[in-house]
Short mmCIF file of N, CA, C and O in Angstrom, two decimals:
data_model
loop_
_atom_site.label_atom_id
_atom_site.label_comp_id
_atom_site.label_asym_id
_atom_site.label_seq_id
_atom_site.Cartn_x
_atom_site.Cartn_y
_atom_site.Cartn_z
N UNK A 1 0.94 14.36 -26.18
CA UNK A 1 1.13 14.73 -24.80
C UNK A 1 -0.16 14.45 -24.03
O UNK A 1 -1.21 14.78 -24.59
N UNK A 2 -0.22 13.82 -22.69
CA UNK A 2 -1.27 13.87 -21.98
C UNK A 2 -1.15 14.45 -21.27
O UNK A 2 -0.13 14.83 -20.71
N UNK A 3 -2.89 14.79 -20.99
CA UNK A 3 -3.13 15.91 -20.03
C UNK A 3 -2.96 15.30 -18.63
O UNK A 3 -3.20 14.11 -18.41
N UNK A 4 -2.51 16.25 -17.60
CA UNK A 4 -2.64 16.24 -16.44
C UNK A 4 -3.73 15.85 -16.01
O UNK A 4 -4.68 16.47 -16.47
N UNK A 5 -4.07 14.74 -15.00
CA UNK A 5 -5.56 14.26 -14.81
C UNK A 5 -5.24 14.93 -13.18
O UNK A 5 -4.16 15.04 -12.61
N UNK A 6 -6.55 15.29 -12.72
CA UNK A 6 -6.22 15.66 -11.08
C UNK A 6 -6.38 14.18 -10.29
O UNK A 6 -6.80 13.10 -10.72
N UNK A 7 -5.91 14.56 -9.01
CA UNK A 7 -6.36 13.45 -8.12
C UNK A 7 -8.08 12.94 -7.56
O UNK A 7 -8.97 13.76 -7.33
N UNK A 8 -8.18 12.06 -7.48
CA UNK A 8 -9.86 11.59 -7.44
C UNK A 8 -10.26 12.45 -6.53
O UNK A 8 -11.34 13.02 -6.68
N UNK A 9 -9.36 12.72 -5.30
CA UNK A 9 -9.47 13.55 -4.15
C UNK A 9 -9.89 15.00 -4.68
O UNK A 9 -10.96 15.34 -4.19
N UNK A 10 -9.41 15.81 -5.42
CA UNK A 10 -10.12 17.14 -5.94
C UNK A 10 -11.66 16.56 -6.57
O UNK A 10 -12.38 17.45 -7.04
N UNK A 11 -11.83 16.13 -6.59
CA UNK A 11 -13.78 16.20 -6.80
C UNK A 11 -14.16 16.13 -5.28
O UNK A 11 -13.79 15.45 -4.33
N UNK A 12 -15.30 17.39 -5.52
CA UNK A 12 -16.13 17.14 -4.46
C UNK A 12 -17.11 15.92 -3.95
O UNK A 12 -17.73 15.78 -2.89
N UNK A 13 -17.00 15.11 -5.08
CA UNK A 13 -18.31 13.98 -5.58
C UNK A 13 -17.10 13.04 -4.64
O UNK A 13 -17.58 12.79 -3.53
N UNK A 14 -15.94 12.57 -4.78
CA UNK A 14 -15.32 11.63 -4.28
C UNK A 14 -15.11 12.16 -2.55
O UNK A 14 -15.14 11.22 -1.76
N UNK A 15 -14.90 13.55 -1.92
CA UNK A 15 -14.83 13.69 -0.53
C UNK A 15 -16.16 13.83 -0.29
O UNK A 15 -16.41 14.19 0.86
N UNK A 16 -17.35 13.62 -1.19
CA UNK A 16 -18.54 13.53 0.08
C UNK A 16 -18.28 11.97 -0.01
O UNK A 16 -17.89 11.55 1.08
N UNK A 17 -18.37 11.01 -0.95
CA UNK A 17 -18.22 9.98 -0.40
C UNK A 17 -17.14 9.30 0.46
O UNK A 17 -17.32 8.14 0.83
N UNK A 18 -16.26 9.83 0.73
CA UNK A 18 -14.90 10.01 1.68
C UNK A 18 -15.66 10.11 3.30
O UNK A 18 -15.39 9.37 4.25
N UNK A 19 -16.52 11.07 3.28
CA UNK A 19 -17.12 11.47 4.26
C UNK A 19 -18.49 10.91 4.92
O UNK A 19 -18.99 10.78 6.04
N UNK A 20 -18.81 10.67 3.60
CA UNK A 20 -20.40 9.57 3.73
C UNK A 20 -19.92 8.35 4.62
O UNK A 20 -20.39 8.33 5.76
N UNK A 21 -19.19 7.48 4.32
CA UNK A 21 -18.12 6.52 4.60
C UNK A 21 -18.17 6.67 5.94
O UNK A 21 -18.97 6.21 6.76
N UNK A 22 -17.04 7.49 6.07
CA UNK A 22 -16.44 7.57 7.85
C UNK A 22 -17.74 7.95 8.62
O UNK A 22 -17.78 6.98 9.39
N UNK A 23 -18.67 8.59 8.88
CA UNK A 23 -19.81 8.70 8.95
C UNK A 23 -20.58 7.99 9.80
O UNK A 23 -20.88 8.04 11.00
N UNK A 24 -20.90 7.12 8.56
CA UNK A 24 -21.42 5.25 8.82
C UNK A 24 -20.46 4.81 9.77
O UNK A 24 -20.73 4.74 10.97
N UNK A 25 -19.49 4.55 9.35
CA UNK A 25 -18.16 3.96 9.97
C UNK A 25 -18.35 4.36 11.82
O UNK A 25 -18.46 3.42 12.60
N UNK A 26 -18.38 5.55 12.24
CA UNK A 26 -18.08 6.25 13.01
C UNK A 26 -19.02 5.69 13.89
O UNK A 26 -18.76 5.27 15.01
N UNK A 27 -20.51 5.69 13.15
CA UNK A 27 -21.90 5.47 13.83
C UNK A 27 -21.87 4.53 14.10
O UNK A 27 -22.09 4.40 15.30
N UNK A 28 -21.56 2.89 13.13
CA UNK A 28 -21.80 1.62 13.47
C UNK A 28 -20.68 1.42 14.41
O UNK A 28 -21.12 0.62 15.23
N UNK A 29 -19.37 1.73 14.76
CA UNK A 29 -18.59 1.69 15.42
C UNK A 29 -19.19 1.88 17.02
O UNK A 29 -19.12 1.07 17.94
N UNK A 30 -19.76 3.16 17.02
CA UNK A 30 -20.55 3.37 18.28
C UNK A 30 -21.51 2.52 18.71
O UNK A 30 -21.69 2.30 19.91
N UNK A 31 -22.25 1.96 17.71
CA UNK A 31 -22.97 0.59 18.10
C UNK A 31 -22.63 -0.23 17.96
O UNK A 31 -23.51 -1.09 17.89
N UNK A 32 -21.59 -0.63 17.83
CA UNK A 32 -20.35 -1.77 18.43
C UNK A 32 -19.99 -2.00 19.65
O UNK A 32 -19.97 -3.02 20.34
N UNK A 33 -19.61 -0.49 19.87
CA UNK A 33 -18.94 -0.62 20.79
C UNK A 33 -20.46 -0.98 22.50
O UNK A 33 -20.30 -1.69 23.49
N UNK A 34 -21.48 -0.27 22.20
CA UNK A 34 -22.64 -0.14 23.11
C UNK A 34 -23.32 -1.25 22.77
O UNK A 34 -24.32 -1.36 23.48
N UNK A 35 -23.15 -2.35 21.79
CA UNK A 35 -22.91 -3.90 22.16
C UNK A 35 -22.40 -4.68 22.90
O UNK A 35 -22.75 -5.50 23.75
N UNK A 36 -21.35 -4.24 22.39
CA UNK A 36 -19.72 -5.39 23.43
C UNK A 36 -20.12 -4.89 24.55
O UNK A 36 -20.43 -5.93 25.12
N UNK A 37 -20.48 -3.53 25.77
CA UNK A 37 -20.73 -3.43 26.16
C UNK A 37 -21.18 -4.31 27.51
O UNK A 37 -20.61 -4.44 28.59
N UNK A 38 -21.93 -4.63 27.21
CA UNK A 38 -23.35 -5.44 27.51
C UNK A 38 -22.93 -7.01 27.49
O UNK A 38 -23.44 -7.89 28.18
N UNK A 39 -21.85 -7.17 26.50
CA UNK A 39 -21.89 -8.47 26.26
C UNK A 39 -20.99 -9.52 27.11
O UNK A 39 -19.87 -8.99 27.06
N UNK A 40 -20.86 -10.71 27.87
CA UNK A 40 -19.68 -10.97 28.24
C UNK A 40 -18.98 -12.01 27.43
O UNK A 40 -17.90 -12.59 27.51
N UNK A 41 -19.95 -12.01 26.68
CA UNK A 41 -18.76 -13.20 25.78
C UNK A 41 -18.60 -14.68 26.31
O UNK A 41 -17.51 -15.26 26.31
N UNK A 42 -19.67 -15.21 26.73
CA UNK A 42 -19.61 -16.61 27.14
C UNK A 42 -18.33 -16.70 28.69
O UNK A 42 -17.81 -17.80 28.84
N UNK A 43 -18.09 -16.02 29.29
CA UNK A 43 -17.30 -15.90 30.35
C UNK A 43 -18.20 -16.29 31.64
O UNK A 43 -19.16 -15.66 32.09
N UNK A 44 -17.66 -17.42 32.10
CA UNK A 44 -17.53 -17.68 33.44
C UNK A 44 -17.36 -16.88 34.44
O UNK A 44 -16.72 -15.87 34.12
N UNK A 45 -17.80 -16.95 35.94
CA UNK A 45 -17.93 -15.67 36.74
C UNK A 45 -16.42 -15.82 36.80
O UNK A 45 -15.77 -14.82 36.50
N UNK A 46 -15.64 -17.12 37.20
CA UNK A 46 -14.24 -17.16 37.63
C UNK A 46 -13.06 -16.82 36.36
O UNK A 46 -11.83 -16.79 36.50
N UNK A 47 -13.83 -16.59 35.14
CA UNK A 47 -13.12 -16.38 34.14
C UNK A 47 -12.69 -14.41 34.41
O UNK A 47 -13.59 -13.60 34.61
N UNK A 48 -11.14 -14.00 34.33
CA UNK A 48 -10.83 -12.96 34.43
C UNK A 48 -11.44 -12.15 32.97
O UNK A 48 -11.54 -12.68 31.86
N UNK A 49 -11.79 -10.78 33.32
CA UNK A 49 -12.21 -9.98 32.49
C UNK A 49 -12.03 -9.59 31.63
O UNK A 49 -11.27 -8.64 31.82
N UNK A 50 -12.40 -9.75 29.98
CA UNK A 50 -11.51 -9.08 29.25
C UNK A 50 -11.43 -7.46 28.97
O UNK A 50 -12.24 -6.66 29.45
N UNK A 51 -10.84 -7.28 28.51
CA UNK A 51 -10.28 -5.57 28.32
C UNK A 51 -11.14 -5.49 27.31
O UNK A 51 -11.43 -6.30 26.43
N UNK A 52 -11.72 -3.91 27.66
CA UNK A 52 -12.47 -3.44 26.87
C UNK A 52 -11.78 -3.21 25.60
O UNK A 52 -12.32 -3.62 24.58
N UNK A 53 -10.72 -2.64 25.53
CA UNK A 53 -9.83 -2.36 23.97
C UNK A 53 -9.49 -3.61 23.26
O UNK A 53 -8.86 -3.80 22.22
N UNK A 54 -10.12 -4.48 24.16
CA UNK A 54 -9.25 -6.26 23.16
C UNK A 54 -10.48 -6.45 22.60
O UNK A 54 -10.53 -7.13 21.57
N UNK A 55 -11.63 -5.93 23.13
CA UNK A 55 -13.06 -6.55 22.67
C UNK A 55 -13.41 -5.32 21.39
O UNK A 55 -14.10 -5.67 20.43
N UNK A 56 -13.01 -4.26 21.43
CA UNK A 56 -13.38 -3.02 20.65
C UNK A 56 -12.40 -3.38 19.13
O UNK A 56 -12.73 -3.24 17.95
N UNK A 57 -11.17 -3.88 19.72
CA UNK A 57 -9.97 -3.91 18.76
C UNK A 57 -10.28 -5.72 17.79
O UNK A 57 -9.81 -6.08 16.71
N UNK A 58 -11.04 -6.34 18.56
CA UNK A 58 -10.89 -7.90 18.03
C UNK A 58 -11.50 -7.81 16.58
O UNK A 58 -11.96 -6.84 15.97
N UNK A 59 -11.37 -8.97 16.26
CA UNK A 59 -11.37 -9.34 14.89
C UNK A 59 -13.17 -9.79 14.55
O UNK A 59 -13.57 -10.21 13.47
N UNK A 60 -13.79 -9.63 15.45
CA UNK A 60 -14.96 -9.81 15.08
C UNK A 60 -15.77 -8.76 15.36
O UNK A 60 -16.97 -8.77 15.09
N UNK A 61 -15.20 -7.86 15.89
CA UNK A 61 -15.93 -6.70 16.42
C UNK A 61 -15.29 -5.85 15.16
O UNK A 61 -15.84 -4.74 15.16
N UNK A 62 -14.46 -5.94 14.21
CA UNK A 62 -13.96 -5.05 13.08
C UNK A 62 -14.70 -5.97 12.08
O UNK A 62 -15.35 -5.34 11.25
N UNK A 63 -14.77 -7.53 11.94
CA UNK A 63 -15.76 -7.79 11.22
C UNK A 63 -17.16 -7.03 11.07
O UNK A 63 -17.45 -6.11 10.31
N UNK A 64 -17.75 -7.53 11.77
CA UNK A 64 -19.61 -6.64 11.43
C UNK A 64 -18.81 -5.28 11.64
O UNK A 64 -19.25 -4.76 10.62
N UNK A 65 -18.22 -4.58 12.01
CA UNK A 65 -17.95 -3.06 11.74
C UNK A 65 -17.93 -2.69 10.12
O UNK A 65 -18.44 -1.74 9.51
N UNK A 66 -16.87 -4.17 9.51
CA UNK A 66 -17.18 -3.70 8.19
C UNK A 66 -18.40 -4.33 7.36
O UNK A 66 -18.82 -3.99 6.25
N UNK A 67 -18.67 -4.94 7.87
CA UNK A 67 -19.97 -5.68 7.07
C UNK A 67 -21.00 -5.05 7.13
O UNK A 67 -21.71 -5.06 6.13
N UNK A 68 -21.43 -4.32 8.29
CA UNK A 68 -22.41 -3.44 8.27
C UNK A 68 -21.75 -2.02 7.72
O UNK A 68 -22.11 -1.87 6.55
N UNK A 69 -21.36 -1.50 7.93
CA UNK A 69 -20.74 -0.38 6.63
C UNK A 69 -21.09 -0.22 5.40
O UNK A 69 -21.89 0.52 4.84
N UNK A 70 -20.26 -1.14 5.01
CA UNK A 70 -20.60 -1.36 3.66
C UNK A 70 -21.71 -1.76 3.32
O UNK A 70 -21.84 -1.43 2.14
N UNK A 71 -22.91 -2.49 3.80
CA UNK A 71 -24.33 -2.70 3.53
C UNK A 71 -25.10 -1.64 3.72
O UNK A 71 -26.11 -1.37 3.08
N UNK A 72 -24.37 -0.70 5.09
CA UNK A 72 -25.49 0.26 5.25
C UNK A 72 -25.09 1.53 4.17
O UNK A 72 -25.99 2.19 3.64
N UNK A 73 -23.65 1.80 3.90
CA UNK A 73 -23.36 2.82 2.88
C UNK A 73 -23.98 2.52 1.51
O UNK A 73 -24.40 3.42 0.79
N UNK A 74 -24.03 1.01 1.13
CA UNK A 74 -24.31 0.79 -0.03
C UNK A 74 -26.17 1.35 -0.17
O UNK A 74 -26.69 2.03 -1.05
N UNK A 75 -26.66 0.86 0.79
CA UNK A 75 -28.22 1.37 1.23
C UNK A 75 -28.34 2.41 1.15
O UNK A 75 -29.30 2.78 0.46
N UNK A 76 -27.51 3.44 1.76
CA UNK A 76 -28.19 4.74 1.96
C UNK A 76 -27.70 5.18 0.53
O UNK A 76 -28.46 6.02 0.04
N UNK A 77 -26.81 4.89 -0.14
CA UNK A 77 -26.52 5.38 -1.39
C UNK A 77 -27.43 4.97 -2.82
O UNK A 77 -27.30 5.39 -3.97
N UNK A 78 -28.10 4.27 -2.40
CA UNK A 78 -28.89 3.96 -3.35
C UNK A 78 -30.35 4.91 -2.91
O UNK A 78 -31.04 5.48 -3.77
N UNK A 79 -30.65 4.95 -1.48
CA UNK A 79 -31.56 5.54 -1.24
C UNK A 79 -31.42 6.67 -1.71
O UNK A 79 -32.42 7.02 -2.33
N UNK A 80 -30.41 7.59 -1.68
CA UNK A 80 -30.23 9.10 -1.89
C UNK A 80 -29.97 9.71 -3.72
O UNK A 80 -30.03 10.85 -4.18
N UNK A 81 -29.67 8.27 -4.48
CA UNK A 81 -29.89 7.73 -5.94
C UNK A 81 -28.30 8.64 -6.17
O UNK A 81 -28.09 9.57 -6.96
N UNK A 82 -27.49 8.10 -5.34
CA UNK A 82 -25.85 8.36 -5.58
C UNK A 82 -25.49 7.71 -6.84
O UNK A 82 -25.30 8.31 -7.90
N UNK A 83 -25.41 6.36 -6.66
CA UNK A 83 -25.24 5.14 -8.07
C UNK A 83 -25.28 5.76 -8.85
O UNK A 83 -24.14 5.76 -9.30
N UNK A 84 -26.19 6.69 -9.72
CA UNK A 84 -26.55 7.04 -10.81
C UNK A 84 -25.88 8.28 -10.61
O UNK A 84 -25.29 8.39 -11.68
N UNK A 85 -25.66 9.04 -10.11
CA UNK A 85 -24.77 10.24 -9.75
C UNK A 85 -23.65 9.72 -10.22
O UNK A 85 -23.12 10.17 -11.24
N UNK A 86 -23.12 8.62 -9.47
CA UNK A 86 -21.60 8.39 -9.96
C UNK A 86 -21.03 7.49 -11.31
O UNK A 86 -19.90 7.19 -11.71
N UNK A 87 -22.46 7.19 -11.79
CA UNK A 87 -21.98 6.70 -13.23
C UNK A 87 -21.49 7.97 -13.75
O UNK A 87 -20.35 8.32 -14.08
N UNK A 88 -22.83 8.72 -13.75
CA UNK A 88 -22.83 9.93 -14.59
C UNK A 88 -21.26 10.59 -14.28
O UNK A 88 -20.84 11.11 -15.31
N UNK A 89 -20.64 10.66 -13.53
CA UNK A 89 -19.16 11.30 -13.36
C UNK A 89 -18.21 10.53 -13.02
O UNK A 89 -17.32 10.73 -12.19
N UNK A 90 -18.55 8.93 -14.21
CA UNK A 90 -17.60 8.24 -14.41
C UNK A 90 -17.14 6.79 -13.22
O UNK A 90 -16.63 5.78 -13.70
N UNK A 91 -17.31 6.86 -12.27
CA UNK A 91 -17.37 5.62 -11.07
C UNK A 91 -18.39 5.04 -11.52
O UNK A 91 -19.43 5.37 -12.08
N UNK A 92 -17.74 3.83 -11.06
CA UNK A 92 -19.34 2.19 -11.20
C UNK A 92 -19.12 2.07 -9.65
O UNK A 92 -18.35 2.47 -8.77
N UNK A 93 -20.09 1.37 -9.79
CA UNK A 93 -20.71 0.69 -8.45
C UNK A 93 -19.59 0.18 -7.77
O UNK A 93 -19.33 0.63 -6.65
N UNK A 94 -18.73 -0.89 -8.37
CA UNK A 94 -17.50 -1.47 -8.41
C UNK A 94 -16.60 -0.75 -7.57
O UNK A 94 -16.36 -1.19 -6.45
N UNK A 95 -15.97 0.52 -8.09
CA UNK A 95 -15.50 1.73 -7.80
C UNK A 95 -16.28 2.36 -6.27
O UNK A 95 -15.31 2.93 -5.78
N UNK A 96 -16.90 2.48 -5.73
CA UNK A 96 -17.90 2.37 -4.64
C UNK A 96 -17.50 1.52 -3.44
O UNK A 96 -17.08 1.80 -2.31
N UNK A 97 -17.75 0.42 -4.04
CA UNK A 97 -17.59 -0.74 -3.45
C UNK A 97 -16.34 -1.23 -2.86
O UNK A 97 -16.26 -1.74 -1.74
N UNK A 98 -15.18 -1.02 -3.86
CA UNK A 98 -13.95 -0.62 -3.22
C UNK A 98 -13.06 0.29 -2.42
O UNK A 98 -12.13 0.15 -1.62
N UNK A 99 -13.77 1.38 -3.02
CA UNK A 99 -13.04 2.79 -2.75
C UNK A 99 -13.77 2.86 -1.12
O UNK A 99 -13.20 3.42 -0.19
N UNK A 100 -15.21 2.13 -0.99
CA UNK A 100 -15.59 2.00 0.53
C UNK A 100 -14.87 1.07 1.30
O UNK A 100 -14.54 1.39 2.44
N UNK A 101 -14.57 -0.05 0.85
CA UNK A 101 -13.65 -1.70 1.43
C UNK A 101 -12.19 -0.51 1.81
O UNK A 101 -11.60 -0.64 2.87
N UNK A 102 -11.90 0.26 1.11
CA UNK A 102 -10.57 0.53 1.27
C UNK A 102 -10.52 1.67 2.84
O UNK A 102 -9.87 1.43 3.86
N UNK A 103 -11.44 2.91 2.60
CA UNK A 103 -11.57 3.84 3.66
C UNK A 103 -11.89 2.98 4.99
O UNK A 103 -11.33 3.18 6.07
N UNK A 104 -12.86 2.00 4.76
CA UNK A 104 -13.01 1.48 6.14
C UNK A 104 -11.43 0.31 6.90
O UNK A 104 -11.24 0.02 8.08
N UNK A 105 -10.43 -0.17 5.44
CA UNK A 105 -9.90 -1.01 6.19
C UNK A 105 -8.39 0.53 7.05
O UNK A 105 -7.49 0.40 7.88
N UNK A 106 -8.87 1.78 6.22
CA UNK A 106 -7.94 2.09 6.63
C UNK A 106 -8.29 2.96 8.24
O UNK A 106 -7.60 3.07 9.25
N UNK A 107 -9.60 3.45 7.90
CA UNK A 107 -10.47 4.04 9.57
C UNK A 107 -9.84 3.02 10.42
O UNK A 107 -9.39 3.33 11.52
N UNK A 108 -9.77 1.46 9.84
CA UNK A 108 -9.71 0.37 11.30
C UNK A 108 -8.40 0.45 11.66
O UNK A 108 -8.12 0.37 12.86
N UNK A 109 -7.36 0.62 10.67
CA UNK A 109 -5.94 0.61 11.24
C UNK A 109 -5.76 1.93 11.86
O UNK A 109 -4.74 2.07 12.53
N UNK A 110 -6.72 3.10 11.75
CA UNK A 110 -6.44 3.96 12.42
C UNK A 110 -6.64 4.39 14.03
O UNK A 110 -6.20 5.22 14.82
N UNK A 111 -7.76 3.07 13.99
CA UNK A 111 -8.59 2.91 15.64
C UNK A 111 -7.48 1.84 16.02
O UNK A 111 -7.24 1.65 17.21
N UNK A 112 -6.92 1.23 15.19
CA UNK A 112 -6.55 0.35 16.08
C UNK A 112 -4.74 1.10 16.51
O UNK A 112 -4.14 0.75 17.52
N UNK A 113 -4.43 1.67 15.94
CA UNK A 113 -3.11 2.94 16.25
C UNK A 113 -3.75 3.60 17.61
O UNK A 113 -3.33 3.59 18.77
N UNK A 114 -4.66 4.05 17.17
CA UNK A 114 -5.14 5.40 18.59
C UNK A 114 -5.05 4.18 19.78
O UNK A 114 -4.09 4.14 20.55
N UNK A 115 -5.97 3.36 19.83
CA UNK A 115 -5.71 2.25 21.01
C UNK A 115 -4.57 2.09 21.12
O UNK A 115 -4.11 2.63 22.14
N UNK A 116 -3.69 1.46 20.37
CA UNK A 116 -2.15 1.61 20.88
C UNK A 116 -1.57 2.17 21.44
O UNK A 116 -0.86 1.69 22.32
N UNK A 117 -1.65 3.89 21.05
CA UNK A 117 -1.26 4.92 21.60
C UNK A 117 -1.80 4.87 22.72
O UNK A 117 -0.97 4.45 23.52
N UNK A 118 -3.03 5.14 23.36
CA UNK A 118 -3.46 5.98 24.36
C UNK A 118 -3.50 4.40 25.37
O UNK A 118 -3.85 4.60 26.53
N UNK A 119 -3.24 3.22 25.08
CA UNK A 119 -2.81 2.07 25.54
C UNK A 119 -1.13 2.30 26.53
O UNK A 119 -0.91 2.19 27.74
N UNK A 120 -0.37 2.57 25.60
CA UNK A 120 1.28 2.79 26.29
C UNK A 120 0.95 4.16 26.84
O UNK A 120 1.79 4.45 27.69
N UNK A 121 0.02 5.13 26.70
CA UNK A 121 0.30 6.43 27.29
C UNK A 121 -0.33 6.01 28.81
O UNK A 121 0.29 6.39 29.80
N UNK A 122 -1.49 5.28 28.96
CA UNK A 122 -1.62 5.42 30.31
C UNK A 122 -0.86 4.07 30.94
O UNK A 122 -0.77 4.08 32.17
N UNK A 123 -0.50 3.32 30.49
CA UNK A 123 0.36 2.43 30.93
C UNK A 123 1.69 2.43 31.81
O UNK A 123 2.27 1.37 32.04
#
């Protein structure tokens, strides 16, 4: 008979990194967004404006959202000597590395829902 294993989610070790994650996520997002800002994107004065939610929501602005994420989570986790924390209770780096690729692709489908929403609500 095997034992009941819990979900990864009951360790506290897997919701701080749950939380470490969104975090980063949250922060580099904000300096995303106070980029685009600023930026016009090679636009002509006679070129019409683009929407701030097309520039927040685009595919290159969720690029470096995740590229810096994951470089800066992987950084601070080594700084704080996590790695070795999470051998010791079984995760590799690997495990990290994904389990971060995964929270951030799902934070993005979640920004990109809320825009939707609050898109048709004032519409």
């Amino acid at each position: 008979m095997n034992p009941v294993r819990p979900l990864p989610l009951a360790s506290p070790l897997v919701r701080w990194h749950l939380r470490h994650v969104v975090v980063i996520w949250v922060g580099v997002r904000v300096i995303v967004m106070m980029a685009l800002a600023g930026v016009p994107f090679g636009r002509t004065i006679s070129a019409p404006p683009i929407p701030f939610t097309t520039m927040l929501t685009g595919a290159s602005a969720t690029f470096v959202s995740v590229i810096l994420t994951v470089a800066l989570a992987t950084l601070d986790r080594r700084r704080i000597g996590a790695p070795l924390l999470f051998a010791n209770m079984g995760y590799s780096a690997w495990w990290l590395t994904i389990t971060t690729g995964a929270i951030l692709v799902i934070s993005e489908l979640v920004l990109r829902v809320a825009m939707y929403v609050v898109a048709r609500a004032t519409a």
